[in-house]
Amino acid sequence: MTQPASALDRELAIEQAHVDLVYAQLDKATASARRSATAGRSIYTSDRGTWMREEDGTAMFERDAFAFQAAKRLATLDAEHEGLVFGRLDLADGDIRYIGRIGVRDEEYEPLVIDWRARAAEPFYRATPADPMDVTRRRVLRCRNDRVIGIEDDLLDAAEAGDLVIIGEGALMASLQRARGNHMRDIVATIQAEQDEAIRAEVPGVTIISGGPGTGKTVVALHRAAYLLYSNRRRFERGGILVVGPSALFMNYIERVLPSLGEDSVTLRSIGAVAVDVLGLVAERNDDAAAAIIKGSLRMAPVLQRLVNLPMVDAGPDGLRLVVTVKGEVLAVDAPALARLRAEILARHKVNRGREAAEQALLRALVAQVPAELDLEPAVAEDLITSSAQWRMFVNAWWPPLSPTEVLRRLDDPAVTRQVSVGLLDEAEQRVLIESFHEQTWSVADIALLDELAALLGPVPADDDDDPLVFIEGGTAVPELVTTADRLAREREDDPDAEGHDEFAHLLIDEAQDVTPMQWRMLRRRGGHASWTIVGDPAQSSWPDLAESEQALAELIGHAPSRRHRLSVNYRSPAEVFALAAQVVSREFPEADLPEAVRSTGVQPELLAGPADALLPTVVERAADLLGTLAGTVGVIAPPSRIAAVEQALAALDDPRLVAVTPLQAKGLEYDGVIVVAPDDIVAESPGGVRVLYVALTRPTQRLVTVDPDPARADWRESLRWPAND
């Protein structure tokens, strides 16, 4: 029901008065925190430049702790919180609760705003007319900075409504009509009941959130991360939460969601950056389909194990052999003995930790051959052996310190690849693998292989010269160069068994259906004792062997407690667009979990086809039309083989709202308008085939256009029940 303007104005004024009160209190809290931070730094100072008494250290520790907490609170209060207050609950008993991004209290410690993650805020998300949870009216406030510019109400219990004014026709549908920008928005004001259940699910073990395109899986998962930090801050802030997504483009898209919810202590990494802690490398390049399938398969684990066990030195036609001369006597260790020694050492040590054991084993084998008539003490014999050039050259070649990158590069050698792939990869697969390593840059799939090698090899031994002494001008005249914790900490040696990779208390894996079995192994190293949130949809998988993926996931879960939450409503795709996409995926993947699309635009997708030389002009023309028609972003999704040409053609439009991406780069993203270029090529060039085309077709929130380069060849449209095919 449409309300008179005066009723809306009165309600806006009421809500604005409360929002003004909240921001005024927030200003007071910010000023107080700033004073505390300043005062904390002056609690204790020391001019000692050499040693300090124990009580000095205690005072400095307390000072640092006080200042840290004050600064942390100040950072939270200073953060930009557009729409800090976004909800109101009118309860049946007359109580009123305001819901917001962070909690704010007045001087009497009465809540002005309840943090959206608090238990008292749950009815805002879960109450329904069937179960109002003592809520009469739920109100969503739409704000721009600190100004209330709109109201949307839901009447949940008409019997208790009394004279409550009801404004608008529902907050969710109003939100869905908004134009998309270049960054994901949070949905904290419009979380639905099934989404809220997933957000607040139990922590231990594994939580799996599934659902088709547009169901809000990603943003629900990010809100879950914020909820975990709120509900168990000590554990998850100290242990850390790692959020993993499919690409750097995706991570840039979601990076503002958590800060907008008041959280900035979560680590975000694309799948190609997960191992940056160990490797110092980040990859964004994707292999072609054939290479990606091989590199992602669990068959690569034994291939890499064999590669590590294979000596770096070229054995030559006569086989590997160590020969040392002592006092004119030739001592030797032949190839079979060397292989046996190497296997025995690697059974107990990782390569980079086994050098000393390898030297000792070789020495024992050689010293045992020294003739008794030489009358040499074992220690003397060892000195003679280890001082020889033959010894040094052989050991350095046979057991050098190895990095994952130099080991993996060996797979561009056909002889090496054949040797380590026997019985695991056929000849065609070996050729594909060899060819893939001719690329100069590492691929996303390579990162998991490099991480596997890092785990097999162990850390590269540090060079003694890596840490030169640093002399600081001024010496002890500099009052504090390190933290109090550094000063008070006892010296300790680095743990020689430390693996070097980060470990987290919780891992949140988005687009999990695309994680390969080898990548799951990489992720497990970062969460050996963690709880997990796994988000995905098998129907959108780019990995062809779903059974192998399910096996990897089952191994991850093991006997840990687990729970599944299914999201059933597609809030993104117009019904007209999703009807087309659903037909496409169901034909090849009949078990696809198809959500219900709840919006309709009345505009059918455009399915265009023409001669090959008209493809790019058609794409540019339709992109210009969409940019002129829609207020938000336009995405052009093209197969890898065509993306460069498409980008070049679109450059003339020079509009920041326009972006060209491959289907894999489009994972998890959405645009108001989408042009899908050469759908058949997308199917052919992706390991996931039609499932990846399904991803492309479900990116738009308003308009979809497909452009085929050959009207006689549009296999993806065959047998579709669609107006354009009639």
XYZ file of C-alpha atoms in Angstrom:
726
model
C 0.000 0.000 0.000
C 1.384 3.418 -0.964
C 1.586 5.826 1.985
C 1.007 9.592 1.852
C 4.217 11.542 1.662
C 3.564 12.996 5.110
C 3.534 9.538 6.733
C 6.841 8.647 5.100
C 8.335 12.007 6.084
C 7.294 11.526 9.706
C 8.811 8.059 9.851
C 12.024 9.264 8.197
C 12.294 12.048 10.771
C 11.841 9.581 13.636
C 14.561 7.307 12.322
C 16.876 10.204 11.498
C 16.649 11.419 15.093
C 17.835 8.048 16.361
C 20.601 7.804 13.766
C 21.793 11.293 14.768
C 21.921 10.142 18.388
C 23.981 7.100 17.401
C 26.516 9.114 15.422
C 26.815 11.668 18.230
C 27.587 8.867 20.673
C 30.007 7.367 18.165
C 31.849 10.695 17.976
C 32.160 10.731 21.771
C 33.463 7.163 21.826
C 35.966 7.976 19.075
C 37.263 11.011 20.955
C 37.582 8.931 24.124
C 39.478 6.185 22.312
C 41.801 8.755 20.764
C 42.552 10.229 24.188
C 43.211 6.741 25.554
C 45.585 5.934 22.710
C 47.507 9.157 23.319
C 47.566 8.666 27.076
C 48.702 5.070 26.695
C 51.913 6.123 25.020
C 52.837 8.309 27.984
C 52.083 5.794 30.734
C 55.705 4.729 30.911
C 58.900 5.648 29.103
C 62.444 4.511 29.679
C 65.712 6.153 28.745
C 67.740 3.036 29.423
C 69.854 2.067 26.427
C 71.503 -1.099 27.735
C 69.674 -3.110 30.392
C 66.398 -2.743 32.215
C 64.987 -3.850 35.528
C 62.203 -6.421 35.562
C 59.724 -3.826 36.801
C 60.689 -1.600 33.851
C 59.822 -4.386 31.467
C 56.497 -5.078 33.176
C 55.500 -1.424 32.995
C 56.441 -1.201 29.336
C 54.480 -4.355 28.566
C 51.391 -2.928 30.263
C 51.856 0.332 28.380
C 52.090 -1.452 25.039
C 49.037 -3.603 25.770
C 46.992 -0.566 26.795
C 48.031 1.424 23.734
C 47.356 -1.524 21.428
C 43.817 -2.042 22.693
C 43.069 1.686 22.515
C 44.405 1.913 18.968
C 42.424 -1.156 17.956
C 39.186 0.327 19.269
C 39.986 3.619 17.569
C 40.529 1.872 14.240
C 37.123 0.202 14.543
C 35.381 3.467 15.351
C 37.239 5.412 12.662
C 36.354 2.909 9.946
C 33.837 4.017 7.357
C 30.466 2.496 8.153
C 28.054 3.606 5.470
C 24.631 2.810 6.807
C 25.886 2.125 10.329
C 22.278 1.686 11.485
C 20.260 -0.362 9.025
C 17.474 -2.100 10.907
C 14.797 -1.757 13.542
C 12.662 -4.330 15.316
C 9.368 -3.407 16.961
C 8.592 -6.185 19.420
C 5.206 -7.299 20.668
C 6.024 -6.098 24.196
C 6.682 -2.570 22.920
C 10.464 -2.834 23.042
C 12.444 -1.383 20.125
C 15.816 -2.688 18.955
C 18.008 -0.996 16.380
C 20.383 -3.258 14.446
C 23.675 -2.097 12.938
C 27.145 -2.998 11.764
C 28.719 -2.508 15.198
C 27.279 -2.170 18.681
C 26.957 1.328 20.161
C 25.886 2.147 23.737
C 25.032 5.406 25.458
C 26.590 6.804 28.651
C 24.275 4.614 30.741
C 25.519 1.582 28.805
C 22.113 1.109 27.230
C 22.259 -0.212 23.653
C 21.581 2.362 20.970
C 22.526 -0.142 18.261
C 22.871 -3.920 18.546
C 25.636 -5.582 16.545
C 24.039 -7.611 13.750
C 25.924 -10.712 14.909
C 24.538 -10.632 18.455
C 21.907 -13.155 19.482
C 19.468 -10.314 20.167
C 19.641 -9.436 16.455
C 18.699 -12.910 15.192
C 14.957 -12.147 14.845
C 15.836 -9.432 12.337
C 16.922 -12.185 9.955
C 14.856 -15.176 10.990
C 11.425 -13.841 11.890
C 8.642 -14.683 9.433
C 4.858 -14.207 9.471
C 4.594 -17.910 10.315
C 7.047 -17.512 13.194
C 7.354 -13.812 14.055
C 9.614 -14.484 17.074
C 7.763 -11.751 19.029
C 8.478 -9.226 16.262
C 5.575 -7.104 15.070
C 7.360 -4.968 12.497
C 10.761 -5.353 10.877
C 12.102 -2.169 9.337
C 15.106 -1.768 7.043
C 16.675 1.695 6.953
C 18.400 2.740 3.760
C 21.098 5.290 4.528
C 23.641 7.309 2.628
C 26.463 7.992 5.064
C 24.631 9.332 8.145
C 21.369 10.305 6.400
C 18.273 8.090 6.310
C 16.968 8.185 2.749
C 14.512 5.293 2.661
C 12.456 2.841 4.680
C 11.107 -0.620 3.853
C 8.851 -2.440 6.336
C 7.695 -6.021 6.802
C 4.599 -6.553 8.964
C 5.133 -9.902 10.665
C 2.291 -10.003 13.197
C -0.800 -8.087 12.077
C -2.647 -8.891 15.308
C -0.101 -6.855 17.275
C 0.321 -4.046 14.733
C -1.908 -1.515 16.451
C -1.168 1.913 14.973
C 2.271 1.039 13.580
C 2.875 2.646 10.194
C 3.966 0.274 7.418
C 6.160 1.774 4.686
C 7.239 0.259 1.363
C 6.871 -3.155 -0.201
C 9.863 -5.099 1.131
C 13.550 -4.395 1.558
C 14.934 -7.424 -0.251
C 13.365 -6.783 -3.640
C 14.289 -3.116 -3.431
C 17.900 -4.092 -2.786
C 17.965 -6.501 -5.713
C 16.994 -3.753 -8.139
C 20.054 -1.629 -7.310
C 22.754 -1.311 -9.972
C 25.952 -3.316 -9.475
C 29.320 -1.646 -9.017
C 32.891 -2.892 -9.197
C 32.871 -4.249 -5.633
C 30.565 -6.647 -3.824
C 28.204 -5.096 -1.285
C 27.420 -6.695 2.030
C 23.864 -7.974 2.551
C 23.778 -7.375 6.267
C 20.478 -5.487 6.012
C 18.713 -8.089 3.865
C 19.991 -11.474 5.044
C 17.278 -14.088 4.634
C 16.420 -16.855 7.096
C 18.183 -19.736 5.313
C 21.235 -17.528 4.803
C 21.256 -16.568 8.480
C 21.199 -20.227 9.504
C 24.339 -20.829 7.453
C 26.032 -17.717 8.837
C 25.404 -18.752 12.453
C 26.067 -22.477 11.971
C 28.110 -24.342 14.560
C 31.856 -23.874 14.398
C 33.555 -27.272 14.926
C 34.431 -29.386 11.928
C 33.209 -28.531 8.450
C 30.274 -26.387 7.353
C 29.292 -26.853 3.705
C 27.183 -24.153 2.063
C 25.768 -25.169 -1.300
C 23.430 -23.538 -3.754
C 23.089 -22.568 -7.368
C 24.050 -19.274 -9.000
C 22.893 -16.070 -7.358
C 21.937 -17.625 -4.025
C 24.403 -15.440 -2.133
C 26.861 -18.181 -1.181
C 29.906 -15.923 -1.265
C 28.481 -13.033 0.679
C 26.917 -15.426 3.197
C 30.329 -17.007 3.708
C 31.937 -13.598 4.279
C 29.257 -12.690 6.798
C 29.979 -16.023 8.474
C 33.635 -15.004 8.821
C 32.544 -11.771 10.492
C 30.177 -13.708 12.750
C 32.910 -16.148 13.807
C 35.184 -13.275 14.784
C 32.390 -11.700 16.792
C 31.298 -14.877 18.566
C 34.768 -16.247 19.358
C 37.165 -13.371 18.823
C 40.023 -14.665 20.927
C 40.267 -17.920 19.018
C 39.791 -16.634 15.499
C 41.624 -13.338 15.767
C 44.621 -15.058 17.309
C 44.524 -18.135 15.076
C 43.413 -16.274 11.976
C 40.785 -16.813 9.302
C 41.868 -17.458 5.721
C 39.392 -16.715 2.923
C 40.301 -18.329 -0.406
C 38.684 -17.433 -3.731
C 39.220 -18.378 -7.366
C 41.149 -15.345 -8.653
C 42.713 -12.002 -7.807
C 39.856 -10.317 -9.669
C 37.393 -12.055 -7.368
C 39.365 -11.133 -4.241
C 39.405 -7.477 -5.314
C 35.650 -7.711 -5.807
C 34.963 -8.968 -2.270
C 37.709 -7.155 -0.354
C 35.448 -4.400 1.002
C 32.747 -6.634 2.446
C 34.430 -7.564 5.725
C 35.720 -4.052 6.527
C 32.180 -2.773 5.950
C 31.065 -5.233 8.634
C 33.648 -3.949 11.094
C 36.258 -6.672 10.520
C 39.707 -6.247 9.002
C 41.648 -9.116 10.577
C 40.877 -11.737 7.929
C 43.456 -12.900 5.385
C 42.237 -12.932 1.766
C 44.106 -14.984 -0.845
C 43.252 -16.188 -4.306
C 43.898 -19.885 -4.915
C 47.007 -18.867 -6.843
C 48.306 -16.978 -3.801
C 47.615 -19.532 -1.061
C 51.234 -20.699 -0.929
C 52.780 -17.228 -0.940
C 53.794 -17.913 2.671
C 56.144 -20.701 1.565
C 56.929 -19.878 -2.050
C 56.805 -16.107 -2.167
C 54.964 -16.591 -5.464
C 51.523 -15.626 -6.735
C 50.091 -16.953 -10.005
C 47.115 -15.810 -12.062
C 47.749 -17.528 -15.397
C 45.538 -20.538 -16.100
C 46.790 -23.542 -18.040
C 44.861 -24.796 -21.014
C 42.269 -27.445 -20.243
C 44.446 -30.487 -20.954
C 47.342 -29.333 -18.776
C 45.056 -28.146 -15.975
C 43.407 -31.568 -15.744
C 46.749 -33.343 -15.403
C 48.250 -30.901 -12.914
C 45.164 -30.937 -10.713
C 44.917 -34.712 -10.509
C 46.046 -36.673 -7.467
C 48.266 -38.663 -9.826
C 50.696 -35.759 -9.622
C 51.440 -36.513 -5.959
C 53.405 -39.724 -6.704
C 54.934 -38.073 -9.783
C 56.350 -35.331 -7.578
C 57.518 -37.829 -4.963
C 59.480 -39.653 -7.646
C 60.842 -36.353 -8.904
C 62.136 -35.476 -5.443
C 63.744 -38.886 -5.068
C 65.479 -38.554 -8.424
C 69.009 -37.133 -8.048
C 69.594 -33.837 -9.796
C 72.903 -35.026 -11.268
C 72.878 -36.612 -14.726
C 73.717 -40.294 -14.298
C 75.222 -40.622 -17.770
C 75.307 -43.831 -19.834
C 77.248 -45.797 -17.194
C 75.046 -44.846 -14.280
C 75.778 -42.721 -11.236
C 78.937 -43.590 -9.300
C 80.997 -41.980 -6.523
C 84.749 -42.542 -6.857
C 87.333 -41.197 -4.376
C 91.077 -41.942 -4.195
C 92.727 -42.257 -0.765
C 96.458 -42.961 -0.531
C 96.346 -44.405 -4.031
C 93.411 -46.680 -3.230
C 90.216 -46.265 -5.245
C 87.065 -46.249 -3.136
C 83.682 -46.324 -4.894
C 79.932 -46.449 -4.307
C 78.065 -47.727 -7.352
C 74.625 -46.778 -8.654
C 72.585 -49.500 -6.872
C 74.230 -48.684 -3.549
C 73.661 -44.960 -4.065
C 69.996 -45.563 -4.864
C 69.611 -47.709 -1.750
C 71.305 -45.115 0.471
C 69.194 -42.316 -0.970
C 65.969 -44.247 -0.382
C 66.962 -45.040 3.211
C 67.761 -41.402 3.959
C 64.607 -40.046 2.328
C 62.551 -42.495 4.368
C 63.735 -40.626 7.471
C 64.478 -37.107 6.244
C 63.215 -34.560 3.791
C 65.701 -33.727 1.064
C 66.824 -30.375 2.426
C 67.198 -31.831 5.908
C 68.974 -34.967 4.794
C 72.290 -33.586 3.544
C 74.194 -34.382 6.737
C 72.728 -37.882 6.931
C 73.594 -38.415 3.268
C 77.213 -37.414 3.836
C 77.500 -39.692 6.857
C 76.036 -42.640 4.938
C 78.451 -42.120 2.051
C 81.389 -41.786 4.432
C 80.506 -45.023 6.185
C 80.292 -46.811 2.850
C 83.676 -45.449 1.726
C 85.543 -45.836 5.021
C 84.472 -49.480 5.146
C 86.442 -50.003 1.921
C 89.742 -48.537 3.195
C 92.319 -51.385 3.182
C 93.562 -52.370 6.622
C 97.182 -52.171 5.464
C 96.848 -48.387 5.149
C 96.512 -48.342 8.939
C 94.270 -45.256 8.961
C 92.097 -44.252 11.860
C 88.450 -43.788 10.737
C 88.587 -40.076 11.540
C 91.728 -39.648 9.452
C 90.170 -41.567 6.575
C 87.090 -39.382 6.741
C 89.229 -36.228 6.634
C 91.102 -37.504 3.596
C 87.844 -38.364 1.829
C 85.977 -35.137 2.607
C 88.950 -32.948 1.673
C 89.117 -34.391 -1.827
C 87.721 -32.518 -4.816
C 85.923 -35.662 -6.033
C 83.979 -35.854 -2.778
C 82.943 -32.205 -2.721
C 81.884 -32.187 -6.368
C 79.876 -35.378 -6.064
C 78.047 -34.516 -2.828
C 77.165 -31.029 -4.061
C 75.735 -32.535 -7.241
C 74.077 -35.579 -5.650
C 72.490 -33.837 -2.662
C 72.304 -30.082 -3.259
C 69.891 -27.788 -1.422
C 66.796 -27.709 -3.612
C 64.026 -25.194 -4.139
C 60.565 -26.249 -5.342
C 60.880 -24.145 -8.489
C 64.111 -25.701 -9.731
C 62.764 -29.191 -9.073
C 59.460 -28.599 -10.883
C 61.259 -27.067 -13.864
C 62.837 -30.471 -14.446
C 59.516 -31.625 -15.883
C 60.236 -29.707 -19.081
C 62.868 -32.392 -19.751
C 61.215 -35.289 -21.630
C 63.637 -37.852 -20.199
C 62.932 -36.803 -16.617
C 59.178 -36.640 -17.171
C 59.104 -40.114 -18.704
C 61.126 -41.526 -15.821
C 58.859 -40.153 -13.071
C 55.549 -40.702 -14.904
C 55.771 -44.393 -15.755
C 52.498 -46.090 -14.883
C 50.909 -42.784 -13.869
C 50.618 -40.697 -17.041
C 50.291 -41.959 -20.588
C 52.491 -40.660 -23.398
C 49.984 -38.049 -24.547
C 49.640 -36.700 -21.007
C 53.409 -36.604 -20.634
C 53.699 -34.500 -23.791
C 51.055 -32.078 -22.524
C 52.842 -31.772 -19.183
C 56.241 -31.181 -20.792
C 54.827 -28.542 -23.116
C 53.116 -26.707 -20.252
C 56.445 -26.117 -18.506
C 57.842 -24.308 -21.510
C 55.897 -21.273 -20.286
C 58.052 -18.690 -18.550
C 55.527 -17.905 -15.808
C 53.963 -20.212 -13.272
C 50.289 -21.097 -13.571
C 47.666 -21.313 -10.838
C 47.829 -25.116 -11.038
C 51.625 -24.992 -10.675
C 51.324 -23.316 -7.272
C 49.780 -26.436 -5.731
C 52.549 -28.566 -7.256
C 55.220 -26.221 -5.933
C 53.628 -26.301 -2.489
C 53.627 -30.097 -2.603
C 57.321 -30.010 -3.460
C 58.004 -27.549 -0.650
C 56.424 -30.025 1.768
C 58.476 -32.899 0.342
C 61.766 -31.003 0.199
C 61.606 -29.076 3.446
C 62.913 -25.529 3.824
C 65.941 -24.542 1.778
C 68.876 -24.278 4.216
C 69.690 -20.685 5.045
C 72.998 -19.295 3.900
C 75.208 -18.290 6.810
C 75.739 -14.946 5.101
C 72.026 -14.224 4.719
C 71.867 -12.141 7.911
C 74.695 -9.606 7.897
C 75.160 -7.461 10.957
C 73.356 -4.141 10.894
C 74.978 -1.139 12.561
C 72.648 1.697 13.515
C 73.996 5.202 13.591
C 73.607 6.641 17.066
C 73.863 3.309 18.867
C 72.235 3.282 22.301
C 71.156 6.885 21.910
C 68.146 5.502 20.033
C 65.667 4.874 22.895
C 63.445 2.120 21.408
C 64.074 0.260 18.161
C 62.123 -2.885 18.956
C 58.979 -3.734 20.835
C 58.930 -4.568 24.505
C 58.062 -8.136 23.600
C 61.261 -8.351 21.560
C 63.329 -7.023 24.466
C 61.863 -9.402 26.998
C 61.747 -12.483 24.786
C 64.385 -15.118 25.394
C 66.588 -16.027 22.508
C 65.453 -19.189 20.815
C 66.502 -21.219 17.846
C 64.147 -21.632 14.909
C 62.323 -24.940 14.972
C 64.168 -27.107 12.436
C 60.984 -29.093 11.817
C 58.828 -26.044 11.085
C 57.250 -26.292 7.640
C 57.102 -22.554 7.039
C 53.492 -22.358 5.901
C 50.871 -20.338 7.754
C 48.298 -22.206 9.804
C 44.858 -20.777 10.447
C 42.090 -21.441 12.936
C 39.428 -21.328 10.231
C 39.535 -21.689 6.457
C 36.742 -20.410 4.247
C 36.954 -21.809 0.714
C 34.756 -20.141 -1.886
C 34.001 -21.616 -5.318
C 35.134 -24.902 -3.789
C 33.774 -26.874 -6.729
C 36.765 -25.601 -8.740
C 39.411 -26.614 -6.222
C 41.440 -29.465 -7.677
C 42.502 -32.472 -5.603
C 46.096 -31.188 -5.545
C 44.884 -27.785 -4.385
C 42.932 -29.418 -1.557
C 46.225 -30.917 -0.372
C 47.747 -27.434 -0.407
C 44.837 -26.001 1.577
C 44.921 -28.769 4.171
C 48.473 -27.787 5.098
C 47.110 -24.404 6.206
C 44.304 -25.875 8.288
C 45.522 -29.031 9.948
C 43.652 -28.171 13.156
C 41.161 -25.704 11.713
C 37.428 -25.550 11.311
C 36.249 -25.051 7.730
C 33.514 -23.357 5.743
C 33.277 -24.745 2.214
C 31.133 -22.967 -0.342
C 30.302 -24.224 -3.804
C 28.023 -25.676 -6.450
C 29.071 -28.795 -8.416
C 26.985 -27.659 -11.388
C 29.382 -24.714 -11.829
C 32.553 -26.771 -11.517
C 35.434 -26.242 -13.918
C 37.021 -29.495 -12.713
C 35.933 -32.416 -14.923
C 36.322 -35.312 -12.476
C 33.690 -34.589 -9.844
C 34.197 -37.990 -8.228
C 37.856 -37.203 -7.560
C 36.856 -33.848 -6.074
C 34.289 -35.517 -3.825
C 36.944 -37.968 -2.669
C 39.323 -35.122 -1.810
C 36.569 -33.357 0.137
C 35.621 -36.557 1.968
C 39.246 -37.013 3.007
C 39.298 -33.441 4.296
C 36.179 -33.962 6.412
C 37.234 -37.382 7.660
C 35.513 -38.076 10.973
C 35.092 -34.409 11.872
C 31.574 -33.155 12.589
C 30.008 -31.647 9.496
C 26.804 -29.957 8.451
C 25.300 -28.849 5.156
C 23.240 -25.762 4.382
C 21.497 -25.393 1.037
C 20.558 -21.969 -0.307
C 17.550 -22.332 -2.560
C 16.716 -18.873 -3.930
C 18.461 -17.163 -6.845
C 18.410 -13.450 -6.043
C 20.722 -12.426 -8.890
C 19.397 -13.775 -12.162
C 16.159 -12.605 -13.733
C 13.826 -15.548 -14.285
C 14.098 -15.061 -18.055
C 17.885 -15.421 -17.963
C 17.945 -18.325 -15.551
C 15.403 -20.296 -17.572
C 17.897 -20.340 -20.448
C 20.904 -21.159 -18.263
C 19.034 -23.947 -16.471
C 18.199 -25.644 -19.766
C 21.831 -25.491 -20.867
C 23.291 -27.068 -17.739
C 20.510 -29.611 -17.154
C 21.081 -31.173 -20.549
C 24.650 -32.172 -19.595
C 24.323 -32.222 -15.810
C 20.786 -33.337 -14.939
C 21.546 -33.499 -11.212
C 22.273 -29.748 -11.081
C 20.858 -27.997 -8.020
C 18.684 -25.335 -9.658
C 17.543 -22.537 -7.341
C 14.327 -20.594 -7.785
C 14.793 -17.246 -9.536
C 12.512 -14.775 -7.753
C 12.813 -11.739 -10.037
C 11.526 -11.017 -13.501
C 12.551 -8.171 -15.794
C 10.279 -9.064 -18.687
C 13.297 -8.980 -21.023
C 14.339 -12.191 -22.760
C 18.027 -12.928 -23.443
C 19.259 -12.025 -26.924
C 20.804 -14.954 -28.792
C 22.733 -13.483 -31.715
C 24.717 -15.171 -34.472
C 26.464 -13.945 -37.569
C 29.513 -14.350 -39.775
C 32.872 -14.640 -38.041
C 34.104 -11.258 -39.303
C 31.093 -9.571 -37.699
C 31.703 -11.041 -34.245
C 33.777 -8.227 -32.730
C 31.738 -5.370 -34.242
C 28.588 -7.024 -32.893
C 30.118 -7.358 -29.427
C 31.163 -3.695 -29.395
C 27.751 -2.562 -30.639
C 25.859 -4.563 -28.008
C 28.248 -3.450 -25.251
C 27.655 0.191 -26.164
C 23.904 -0.420 -26.103
C 24.004 -2.040 -22.662
C 26.183 0.747 -21.267
C 23.655 3.250 -22.512
C 20.698 1.321 -21.119
C 21.959 0.108 -17.737
C 23.212 2.145 -14.803
C 25.693 -0.443 -13.561
C 28.462 -2.658 -14.873
C 28.668 -4.618 -18.118
C 30.776 -7.762 -18.393
C 31.917 -9.312 -21.661
C 32.822 -12.967 -21.109
C 34.975 -14.499 -23.825
C 36.935 -17.756 -24.161
C 40.690 -17.523 -23.497
C 41.502 -17.794 -27.201
C 39.468 -14.664 -27.971
C 39.874 -12.512 -24.861
C 42.794 -10.422 -26.157
C 40.958 -9.509 -29.369
C 37.787 -8.692 -27.431
C 39.677 -6.440 -25.003
C 41.299 -4.596 -27.883
C 37.974 -4.076 -29.650
C 36.233 -2.817 -26.495
C 39.003 -0.342 -25.652
C 37.394 2.226 -27.952
C 34.354 2.445 -25.639
C 36.572 3.663 -22.766
C 34.023 3.140 -19.987
C 35.130 2.101 -16.470
C 31.886 0.155 -16.055
C 32.911 -2.209 -18.864
C 35.148 -5.219 -18.259
C 36.219 -8.178 -20.394
C 36.981 -11.450 -18.611
C 37.363 -15.147 -19.299
C 34.766 -17.528 -17.844
C 37.124 -18.603 -15.070
C 37.836 -14.978 -14.178
C 34.082 -14.362 -14.022
C 33.652 -16.943 -11.258
C 31.759 -15.431 -8.339
C 31.268 -12.066 -10.069
C 28.123 -10.396 -11.349
C 27.285 -7.597 -13.766
C 24.087 -5.772 -14.673
C 24.562 -6.707 -18.314
C 26.546 -9.622 -19.751
C 27.645 -10.486 -23.278
C 28.791 -14.086 -23.697
C 31.083 -14.407 -26.707
C 31.384 -17.679 -28.665
C 29.681 -20.026 -26.171
C 30.817 -23.156 -28.024
C 34.444 -22.085 -27.682
C 33.920 -21.559 -23.962
C 32.710 -25.149 -23.694
C 35.615 -26.486 -25.755
C 38.356 -24.557 -23.957
C 37.389 -25.307 -20.368
C 37.934 -28.514 -18.395
C 34.398 -28.126 -17.056
C 32.788 -27.771 -20.479
C 29.093 -26.865 -20.328
C 29.271 -26.229 -16.582
C 31.619 -23.303 -17.206
C 29.262 -21.917 -19.857
C 26.543 -22.137 -17.189
C 28.702 -19.893 -15.016
C 28.960 -17.318 -17.801
C 25.230 -17.359 -18.525
C 24.325 -16.729 -14.873
C 26.451 -13.615 -14.264
C 23.880 -10.932 -15.280
C 21.469 -9.252 -12.900
C 19.467 -7.604 -15.705
C 20.361 -8.369 -19.333
C 22.018 -11.250 -21.192
C 23.300 -11.295 -24.775
C 25.072 -14.227 -26.449
C 26.996 -13.862 -29.710
C 27.908 -16.882 -31.840
C 30.550 -16.444 -34.565
C 28.926 -18.938 -36.915
C 25.146 -19.237 -37.323
C 25.575 -22.760 -38.651
C 27.560 -23.819 -35.582
C 25.861 -23.099 -32.292
C 25.911 -26.512 -30.677
C 25.169 -25.185 -27.214
C 21.734 -24.068 -28.423
C 20.778 -27.380 -29.979
C 17.526 -28.815 -28.611
C 16.885 -25.803 -26.365
C 13.242 -24.898 -25.960
C 13.764 -21.233 -26.570
C 11.933 -18.535 -28.540
C 15.037 -17.682 -30.560
C 15.236 -21.283 -31.766
C 11.621 -21.546 -32.888
